[in-house]
Structures are given as C-alpha cells and as structure tokens.
Coordinates of C-alpha atoms in Angstrom, one line a residue:
X1 CA 0.0 0.0 0.0
X2 CA 1.5 3.3 -1.1
X3 CA 0.7 5.9 1.5
X4 CA 1.7 9.5 1.4
X5 CA 0.5 13.0 2.5
X6 CA -0.4 15.8 0.2
X7 CA -1.4 19.3 1.1
X8 CA -3.2 19.7 -2.3
X9 CA -5.2 16.6 -1.7
X10 CA -6.5 18.0 1.6
X11 CA -7.6 21.4 0.7
X12 CA -10.4 21.9 3.2
X13 CA -12.7 24.7 2.3
X14 CA -15.5 22.4 3.2
X15 CA -14.0 21.5 6.6
X16 CA -14.6 17.9 5.7
X17 CA -11.4 16.2 6.8
X18 CA -10.8 14.7 10.2
X19 CA -7.5 15.9 11.7
X20 CA -5.9 12.5 11.6
X21 CA -7.2 11.8 8.1
X22 CA -4.7 13.7 6.0
X23 CA -3.1 11.0 3.9
X24 CA -3.2 9.5 0.4
X25 CA -3.3 5.8 -0.7
X26 CA -2.7 5.3 -4.4
X27 CA -5.0 2.9 -6.2
X28 CA -4.1 0.4 -8.8
X29 CA -2.8 1.9 -12.0
X30 CA -5.4 0.0 -14.0
X31 CA -9.0 -0.6 -13.2
X32 CA -12.6 0.5 -13.7
X33 CA -12.2 3.4 -11.3
X34 CA -8.7 4.6 -12.3
X35 CA -8.4 8.3 -12.1
X36 CA -11.1 8.8 -9.5
X37 CA -10.4 10.1 -6.0
X38 CA -12.4 9.0 -2.9
X39 CA -12.6 9.7 0.8
X40 CA -13.9 7.5 3.6
X41 CA -16.0 8.3 6.6
X42 CA -13.9 7.9 9.8
X43 CA -15.6 4.7 10.8
X44 CA -13.9 2.6 8.1
X45 CA -10.6 1.1 8.9
X46 CA -7.6 1.9 6.7
X47 CA -4.5 -0.1 7.5
X48 CA -1.9 2.0 9.2
X49 CA -4.2 4.9 10.0
X50 CA -6.3 5.4 13.2
X51 CA -10.1 5.2 13.2
X52 CA -11.7 7.8 15.3
X53 CA -15.5 7.3 14.9
X54 CA -16.1 11.0 15.6
X55 CA -14.9 11.0 19.2
X56 CA -11.4 11.6 20.6
X57 CA -12.0 9.1 23.4
X58 CA -12.6 6.4 20.8
X59 CA -9.5 7.5 19.0
X60 CA -7.4 7.2 22.2
X61 CA -8.8 3.8 23.3
X62 CA -8.5 1.9 20.0
X63 CA -5.4 0.7 18.3
X64 CA -4.4 1.6 14.8
X65 CA -5.8 -1.1 12.5
X66 CA -3.6 -3.4 10.6
X67 CA -6.1 -4.3 7.9
X68 CA -8.4 -2.2 5.8
X69 CA -12.1 -2.4 5.2
X70 CA -12.7 -4.9 2.3
X71 CA -14.7 -2.1 0.6
X72 CA -11.6 0.2 0.7
X73 CA -9.5 -2.7 -0.6
X74 CA -11.9 -3.3 -3.5
X75 CA -11.9 0.4 -4.4
X76 CA -8.1 0.6 -4.4
X77 CA -7.8 -2.5 -6.5
X78 CA -10.3 -1.0 -8.9
X79 CA -8.0 1.9 -9.4
X80 CA -9.5 4.7 -7.2
X81 CA -7.1 6.7 -5.0
X82 CA -8.0 7.2 -1.4
X83 CA -7.4 10.8 -0.4
X84 CA -8.1 10.7 3.4
X85 CA -10.7 10.4 6.1
X86 CA -13.7 12.6 6.8
X87 CA -15.6 13.8 9.8
X88 CA -18.5 11.7 11.2
X89 CA -21.1 12.6 13.8
X90 CA -20.1 10.9 17.1
X91 CA -20.3 7.1 16.7
X92 CA -22.5 7.8 13.7
X93 CA -25.4 8.5 16.0
X94 CA -27.1 11.5 14.3
X95 CA -28.5 12.7 11.0
X96 CA -27.8 16.4 11.7
X97 CA -24.1 16.8 10.7
X98 CA -22.5 18.5 13.6
X99 CA -19.7 17.3 15.8
X100 CA -18.8 19.0 19.1
X101 CA -15.2 17.9 18.8
X102 CA -14.3 18.4 15.1
X103 CA -16.9 21.0 14.0
X104 CA -19.6 21.0 11.4
X105 CA -18.5 20.4 7.8
X106 CA -19.7 23.1 5.3
X107 CA -22.7 22.4 3.1
X108 CA -21.3 24.3 0.0
X109 CA -24.7 24.1 -1.7
X110 CA -26.3 25.9 1.2
X111 CA -23.6 27.3 3.5
X112 CA -26.0 28.6 6.1
X113 CA -27.5 25.1 6.6
X114 CA -26.2 21.9 8.0
X115 CA -24.8 19.2 5.8
X116 CA -26.6 16.3 7.4
X117 CA -25.0 13.4 9.1
X118 CA -23.7 11.1 10.3
X119 CA -21.7 10.9 7.1
X120 CA -21.3 14.7 7.3
X121 CA -17.7 15.0 6.2
X122 CA -18.1 12.6 3.3
X123 CA -21.1 14.4 1.8
X124 CA -19.4 17.8 2.3
X125 CA -16.3 16.6 0.5
X126 CA -18.2 15.3 -2.4
X127 CA -20.5 18.4 -2.7
X128 CA -17.5 20.7 -2.6
X129 CA -15.6 18.7 -5.3
X130 CA -12.8 17.7 -2.9
X131 CA -13.1 14.1 -4.2
X132 CA -15.1 12.2 -6.8
X133 CA -16.9 10.0 -4.4
X134 CA -16.8 9.1 -0.7
X135 CA -17.8 6.2 1.5
X136 CA -20.5 6.7 4.1
X137 CA -22.7 4.6 6.2
X138 CA -26.5 4.5 6.6
X139 CA -28.2 3.1 9.6
X140 CA -31.2 5.3 10.1
X141 CA -30.6 7.7 7.2
X142 CA -27.0 8.8 7.5
X143 CA -26.4 8.8 3.7
X144 CA -29.8 9.4 2.3
X145 CA -30.5 12.5 4.4
X146 CA -27.1 14.3 3.9
X147 CA -27.4 13.4 0.1
X148 CA -30.7 15.2 0.1
X149 CA -29.4 18.2 2.2
X150 CA -26.3 18.7 0.0
X151 CA -27.7 17.8 -3.5
X152 CA -25.6 14.8 -4.3
X153 CA -26.2 11.1 -5.1
X154 CA -26.5 8.7 -2.2
X155 CA -28.1 5.5 -1.1
X156 CA -28.8 2.9 1.5
X157 CA -27.7 -0.5 0.3
X158 CA -29.6 -3.8 0.9
X159 CA -28.7 -4.7 4.5
X160 CA -25.8 -7.2 4.5
X161 CA -25.1 -6.8 0.8
X162 CA -21.7 -5.1 1.4
X163 CA -19.3 -6.2 4.1
X164 CA -19.3 -4.3 7.3
X165 CA -16.1 -5.9 8.7
X166 CA -13.3 -3.4 9.7
X167 CA -16.1 -0.8 10.1
X168 CA -17.1 0.7 13.5
X169 CA -20.7 -0.5 14.1
X170 CA -23.5 1.6 15.4
X171 CA -26.5 -0.8 15.3
X172 CA -25.5 -3.9 13.3
X173 CA -29.0 -5.0 12.4
X174 CA -29.5 -1.7 10.6
X175 CA -25.9 -0.6 9.6
X176 CA -25.1 -0.5 5.8
X177 CA -22.0 0.7 3.9
X178 CA -22.7 3.3 1.2
X179 CA -21.3 6.1 -0.9
X180 CA -21.9 9.5 -2.3
X181 CA -21.1 11.0 -5.7
X182 CA -21.7 14.3 -7.3
X183 CA -21.8 12.9 -10.9
X184 CA -24.4 10.3 -11.9
X185 CA -22.0 8.3 -14.0
X186 CA -19.4 8.1 -11.2
X187 CA -22.1 7.1 -8.8
X188 CA -23.0 4.2 -11.1
X189 CA -19.4 3.3 -11.8
X190 CA -18.8 2.8 -8.1
X191 CA -21.9 0.7 -7.9
X192 CA -20.6 -1.6 -10.6
X193 CA -17.3 -2.0 -8.8
X194 CA -18.9 -2.8 -5.4
X195 CA -22.2 -4.4 -6.0
X196 CA -23.3 -7.8 -7.4
X197 CA -25.2 -8.0 -10.6
X198 CA -29.0 -7.5 -10.3
X199 CA -31.5 -8.8 -12.8
X200 CA -34.5 -6.9 -11.4
X201 CA -36.9 -5.5 -14.0
X202 CA -39.0 -2.7 -12.5
X203 CA -42.5 -2.7 -14.0
X204 CA -44.4 -0.8 -11.4
X205 CA -43.8 2.7 -9.9
X206 CA -45.6 3.4 -6.7
X207 CA -46.0 7.0 -5.5
X208 CA -46.5 6.7 -1.8
X209 CA -48.8 9.6 -1.0
X210 CA -48.8 8.9 2.7
X211 CA -45.0 9.0 2.9
X212 CA -44.9 12.1 0.8
X213 CA -47.3 13.7 3.3
X214 CA -44.5 13.6 5.9
X215 CA -42.3 15.9 3.8
X216 CA -42.6 19.6 3.1
X217 CA -44.4 20.8 -0.1
X218 CA -41.2 21.6 -1.9
X219 CA -40.7 17.9 -2.6
X220 CA -44.0 17.4 -4.4
X221 CA -43.1 18.8 -7.8
X222 CA -39.9 16.7 -8.1
X223 CA -41.6 13.6 -6.9
X224 CA -44.3 14.0 -9.6
X225 CA -41.7 14.5 -12.3
X226 CA -39.8 11.4 -11.3
X227 CA -43.1 9.4 -11.2
X228 CA -44.1 10.7 -14.6
X229 CA -40.8 9.8 -16.1
X230 CA -41.1 6.1 -15.3
X231 CA -41.9 3.9 -18.3
X232 CA -44.3 1.3 -16.9
X233 CA -47.4 1.0 -14.7
X234 CA -47.7 4.0 -12.4
X235 CA -49.9 3.9 -9.3
X236 CA -50.6 6.4 -6.5
X237 CA -51.1 4.5 -3.3
X238 CA -50.5 4.4 0.4
X239 CA -48.3 2.2 2.4
X240 CA -49.4 3.2 5.9
X241 CA -51.2 6.0 7.6
X242 CA -49.5 8.8 9.6
X243 CA -50.2 7.0 12.9
X244 CA -48.7 3.8 11.6
X245 CA -45.6 5.5 10.2
X246 CA -45.1 7.0 13.6
X247 CA -45.4 3.6 15.2
X248 CA -42.8 2.3 12.7
X249 CA -40.5 5.1 13.6
X250 CA -40.8 4.2 17.3
X251 CA -40.2 0.6 16.5
X252 CA -37.0 1.5 14.7
X253 CA -35.8 3.8 17.5
X254 CA -36.5 1.2 20.2
X255 CA -34.9 -1.8 18.4
X256 CA -31.9 0.1 17.1
X257 CA -31.1 2.1 20.2
X258 CA -31.2 -1.1 22.4
X259 CA -28.9 -2.8 20.0
X260 CA -26.6 0.2 20.0
X261 CA -26.3 0.1 23.7
X262 CA -25.5 -3.6 23.6
X263 CA -22.6 -2.8 21.2
X264 CA -21.2 0.3 22.9
X265 CA -22.7 0.5 26.4
X266 CA -19.7 -1.2 28.1
X267 CA -17.2 1.1 26.3
X268 CA -19.2 4.2 27.2
X269 CA -19.6 3.2 30.8
X270 CA -15.9 2.4 31.2
X271 CA -14.5 5.4 29.4
X272 CA -17.1 8.1 30.1
X273 CA -16.5 9.9 26.7
X274 CA -17.6 13.4 26.2
X275 CA -20.5 13.6 23.8
X276 CA -22.4 16.5 22.4
X277 CA -25.8 17.0 24.2
X278 CA -28.0 15.5 21.5
X279 CA -25.8 12.4 21.1
X280 CA -25.4 12.0 24.9
X281 CA -29.2 12.2 25.3
X282 CA -29.7 9.4 22.7
X283 CA -27.2 7.1 24.5
X284 CA -29.0 7.9 27.8
X285 CA -32.3 6.8 26.3
X286 CA -30.7 3.7 24.8
X287 CA -29.3 2.6 28.1
X288 CA -32.9 2.7 29.6
X289 CA -34.6 0.4 27.0
X290 CA -35.5 -2.9 28.5
X291 CA -34.8 -6.2 26.8
X292 CA -38.5 -7.0 26.8
X293 CA -39.4 -3.8 25.0
X294 CA -36.6 -4.3 22.5
X295 CA -37.8 -7.9 21.8
X296 CA -41.3 -6.6 21.0
X297 CA -39.8 -4.0 18.7
X298 CA -37.8 -6.6 16.9
X299 CA -41.0 -8.7 16.4
X300 CA -42.8 -5.7 15.0
X301 CA -39.8 -5.0 12.7
X302 CA -40.0 -8.5 11.2
X303 CA -43.7 -8.0 10.5
X304 CA -43.1 -4.6 8.9
X305 CA -40.3 -6.0 6.8
X306 CA -42.6 -8.7 5.4
X307 CA -45.3 -6.1 4.8
X308 CA -43.0 -3.7 2.8
X309 CA -41.3 -6.5 0.9
X310 CA -44.7 -8.0 -0.1
X311 CA -45.9 -4.6 -1.1
X312 CA -43.0 -4.0 -3.5
X313 CA -42.7 -7.6 -4.8
X314 CA -39.8 -8.2 -7.1
X315 CA -40.8 -5.6 -9.8
X316 CA -42.0 -2.6 -7.8
X317 CA -40.2 0.6 -7.0
X318 CA -41.6 3.1 -4.6
X319 CA -41.0 6.9 -5.0
X320 CA -40.6 8.8 -1.8
X321 CA -38.8 11.9 -0.4
X322 CA -35.3 11.3 0.9
X323 CA -35.9 13.6 3.9
X324 CA -38.8 15.6 5.3
X325 CA -37.3 19.1 4.6
X326 CA -34.5 21.0 3.1
X327 CA -31.4 21.1 5.3
X328 CA -32.1 22.9 8.6
X329 CA -30.4 26.3 9.2
X330 CA -27.3 26.2 11.3
X331 CA -29.2 28.6 13.7
X332 CA -32.2 26.3 14.0
X333 CA -33.3 25.6 17.5
X334 CA -33.2 22.1 19.1
X335 CA -37.0 22.0 19.0
X336 CA -37.1 22.8 15.3
X337 CA -34.4 20.2 14.5
X338 CA -36.2 17.5 16.6
X339 CA -39.5 18.2 14.7
X340 CA -37.8 17.7 11.3
X341 CA -35.9 14.7 12.6
X342 CA -39.1 12.9 13.7
X343 CA -40.8 13.4 10.3
X344 CA -37.6 12.4 8.5
X345 CA -37.4 9.2 10.4
X346 CA -41.0 8.3 9.6
X347 CA -39.7 8.3 6.0
X348 CA -36.2 6.7 6.4
X349 CA -37.2 4.0 8.8
X350 CA -39.1 2.2 6.1
X351 CA -36.0 1.0 4.2
X352 CA -34.2 0.5 7.6
X353 CA -36.8 -1.7 9.1
X354 CA -37.2 -3.7 5.9
X355 CA -33.5 -3.9 5.0
X356 CA -34.1 -2.6 1.5
X357 CA -32.1 -0.5 -0.9
X358 CA -32.9 3.2 -1.5
X359 CA -31.3 5.6 -3.9
X360 CA -31.5 9.3 -3.4
X361 CA -31.5 11.4 -6.7
X362 CA -30.3 15.1 -6.4
X363 CA -32.7 17.9 -7.2
X364 CA -33.3 21.5 -6.1
X365 CA -36.3 23.6 -5.0
X366 CA -37.3 26.6 -7.1
X367 CA -35.3 28.6 -4.5
X368 CA -32.2 26.6 -5.4
X369 CA -32.0 24.6 -2.1
X370 CA -31.0 20.9 -2.5
X371 CA -33.6 18.1 -2.0
X372 CA -33.5 14.4 -2.7
X373 CA -36.1 12.2 -4.3
X374 CA -35.7 8.5 -3.5
X375 CA -36.4 5.2 -5.2
X376 CA -37.0 2.3 -2.8
X377 CA -36.6 -1.2 -4.3
X378 CA -36.7 -4.9 -3.4
X379 CA -33.8 -6.5 -1.5
X380 CA -30.8 -7.2 -3.7
X381 CA -32.0 -4.8 -6.5
X382 CA -29.3 -2.2 -5.7
X383 CA -27.4 -2.1 -9.0
X384 CA -30.6 -2.2 -11.1
X385 CA -32.1 0.5 -8.8
X386 CA -29.1 2.7 -9.4
X387 CA -29.4 2.2 -13.2
X388 CA -33.0 3.1 -13.1
X389 CA -32.4 6.2 -10.9
X390 CA -29.6 7.5 -13.1
X391 CA -31.7 6.9 -16.3
X392 CA -34.7 8.7 -14.8
X393 CA -32.6 11.6 -13.6
X394 CA -30.9 12.1 -17.0
X395 CA -34.3 12.0 -18.7
X396 CA -35.4 14.9 -16.5
X397 CA -32.4 17.1 -17.1
X398 CA -33.1 20.2 -19.4

C-alpha cells in the first residue's frame, strides 16, 4: 500500500477532513475506477491509520488497525485513489451533521445550513468537489439524508449486501455501507465496482402519498416529475397512515437504540467519553430500554419487513422523499431540529426496518436549495435500482 501525505489533496474549504485523516493511498494503475479520488468516513478502517468514529476518546482507546475495510481494498484494487478520512457525527449516532469535537462540515450548496449526518464530512467533501466519491454509512438515514441536504447522489444498500467488517458498528441489524457522488456516471461506476449484478426489471412505480405527506411541499413537484418519467405502470397509493408511520419510527428507535447500547454500552460506561448534548441524550435513552421492549420491537420490525417486501414484490419501485425538509439552518433551535428529525425518520425507517435499498436522486427547489427524491426497491436490486435512478434523472435534465 503506497501511502503519502499531500497538502493539495487535503484542501479543506468544506472542513470535511478529520484531523488524523490527511493521507493519500494510491489505487491500482489500472481498473474501472482509475483516475477517481475517494474519501472515507472515519468509521472505516484503513491499515496504518487510526479510526476515530467521531470521538477523541474512541481514537485514544482503540489501536491503529492493521487491515483495511474490504470495501476500501476493493476500491483501491479497482484503481481509485484514497485521499483521506472525513468527519462523522459521534459514533455515527445522528443525521444532523455537527460534531462537538471536530466541528460542522460546510454544506457548500447551502452554506447557512447543516450538511446532514452522520456521514457529514463525506457528503461535504463530495458536494465541494474535494473528491469524486466518498464512503459513508447509513443506519437510520445517514447517507440518504445528507445526500438530500447537499444535493448529491447517495443511497442505502440492501442490508448485508456489502461487508461491514473493519467498520465501526452503530447498530449492526441496521448498519449499511454506502457512498456519495456528485456525478451520476461516477455514482453508477462505483456501484458496478462494489455491488453484485442485479436482474430486477422494474415494471411498477408506486408514488406513496402517505409517505410524501411527511415531507414539506417543496418535494412534491420533483416527486411528480420522477413518477411521470417512469416507463411502466404507475400507481398512486398508500403504504401506511400517519399513525402507523409514527409507530414504525418508534419501532425503529427502540430496536436500534437497544442494540446500539449492547454494542457500545460497556465502552461508554468504562470510558465516560464526552458527547455533544444530542448524542449524549440518545445514549442515555438507549441505556434505559428494556430487553422485553426491544424484543417486542424486533418482532414488529419483522412484521413490517414482510409487509413492505410483499408490497414491492420483485418488480415494484416506490418513489418517496429522501428527507422531510431542506437542510435545517445552522441557527435552527433544538425543537425545530427535533420536529424535522421525527418526520424524516418516519420516511427513512421504512428501508431501515425492511433492510431494503434506497437511492437518493439530487434535485433542487425553485429557490435553489438541495432536496432528494428516492427510489426504494426490493432486496438485492441495488445495482438495477441505481441504473433506473440515473436513467430517470438524466431523462429529466433540461
């Protein structure tokens, strides 16, 4: 592995790089991704470089890894050059995009607004053009939401489709490895390098009006345009009413938070790390969830997964917003952020509970603010879903 440092590679007008992430690892001279530069969220191991997971206490209490994430290894072998590590929200437990220790990366498409998290540095680096693509993770929305906030391509992969070894977990039953790209063709090229072939043929587009109702009106026009661009049967329908979507959100929060505490509770209790107030509050809540309540939530999750999978079948694709709003202002109050977060999780929890792939296509409001429209597909349809998404998006360009 050829590792070096480069000041030019780490220009940081987006404040995206983590302090210990300034290094370059050259990719193979030949491969499908040769010539592309990528960054990795600081939860992926890169041999010889520390993994900080967004918190200095984690950085101080974990050894430098000797092996890299297999995803990183695959990308390097495909010819892409790794240009460093990016900031993540603490232990990836947020979709907001701030970090009390390392700061808030800049959303260059809307500088007075947050970039979204927890893959905040990765999305900021891509949106600013500091790299061609960047690895992120998505547990509850940590790639789909920042992709929407910053106006880039992003996704949640089918749960378990990409390896999560040599990657700091948050809640393993929901964690997925993902990536961002600014360019549609680059986004698809990375998919071809990482994902298995998919033979899914999408024949039905489902505009989920109940899910769309969770989002602000600025999403409606773009949702309609994507829906109309689909060549095949198109149906407006509902998946669940507002009360049911809120129940699904609570199911996700209970099951995921309990699991997160099983993963990290011992380390948190022993090391007493300093967390930002919002992240600390989430861990406090997680610590108080009983095993019985978590078991009930997991049972509900399994029922929801079957319901959503049966709804889509093998040839259906659902069209939904990627988030509930444009990116919140940096000056937004905690109450305002929490209100947006709850609505957003009623949207993002669907793919999370069902373990399904979801691709976020980049659009903008009439005022020029980034928003994302998502395609939600059957398990394992990731590569076909990406191809459909990029084809629809290109069809809609002026």
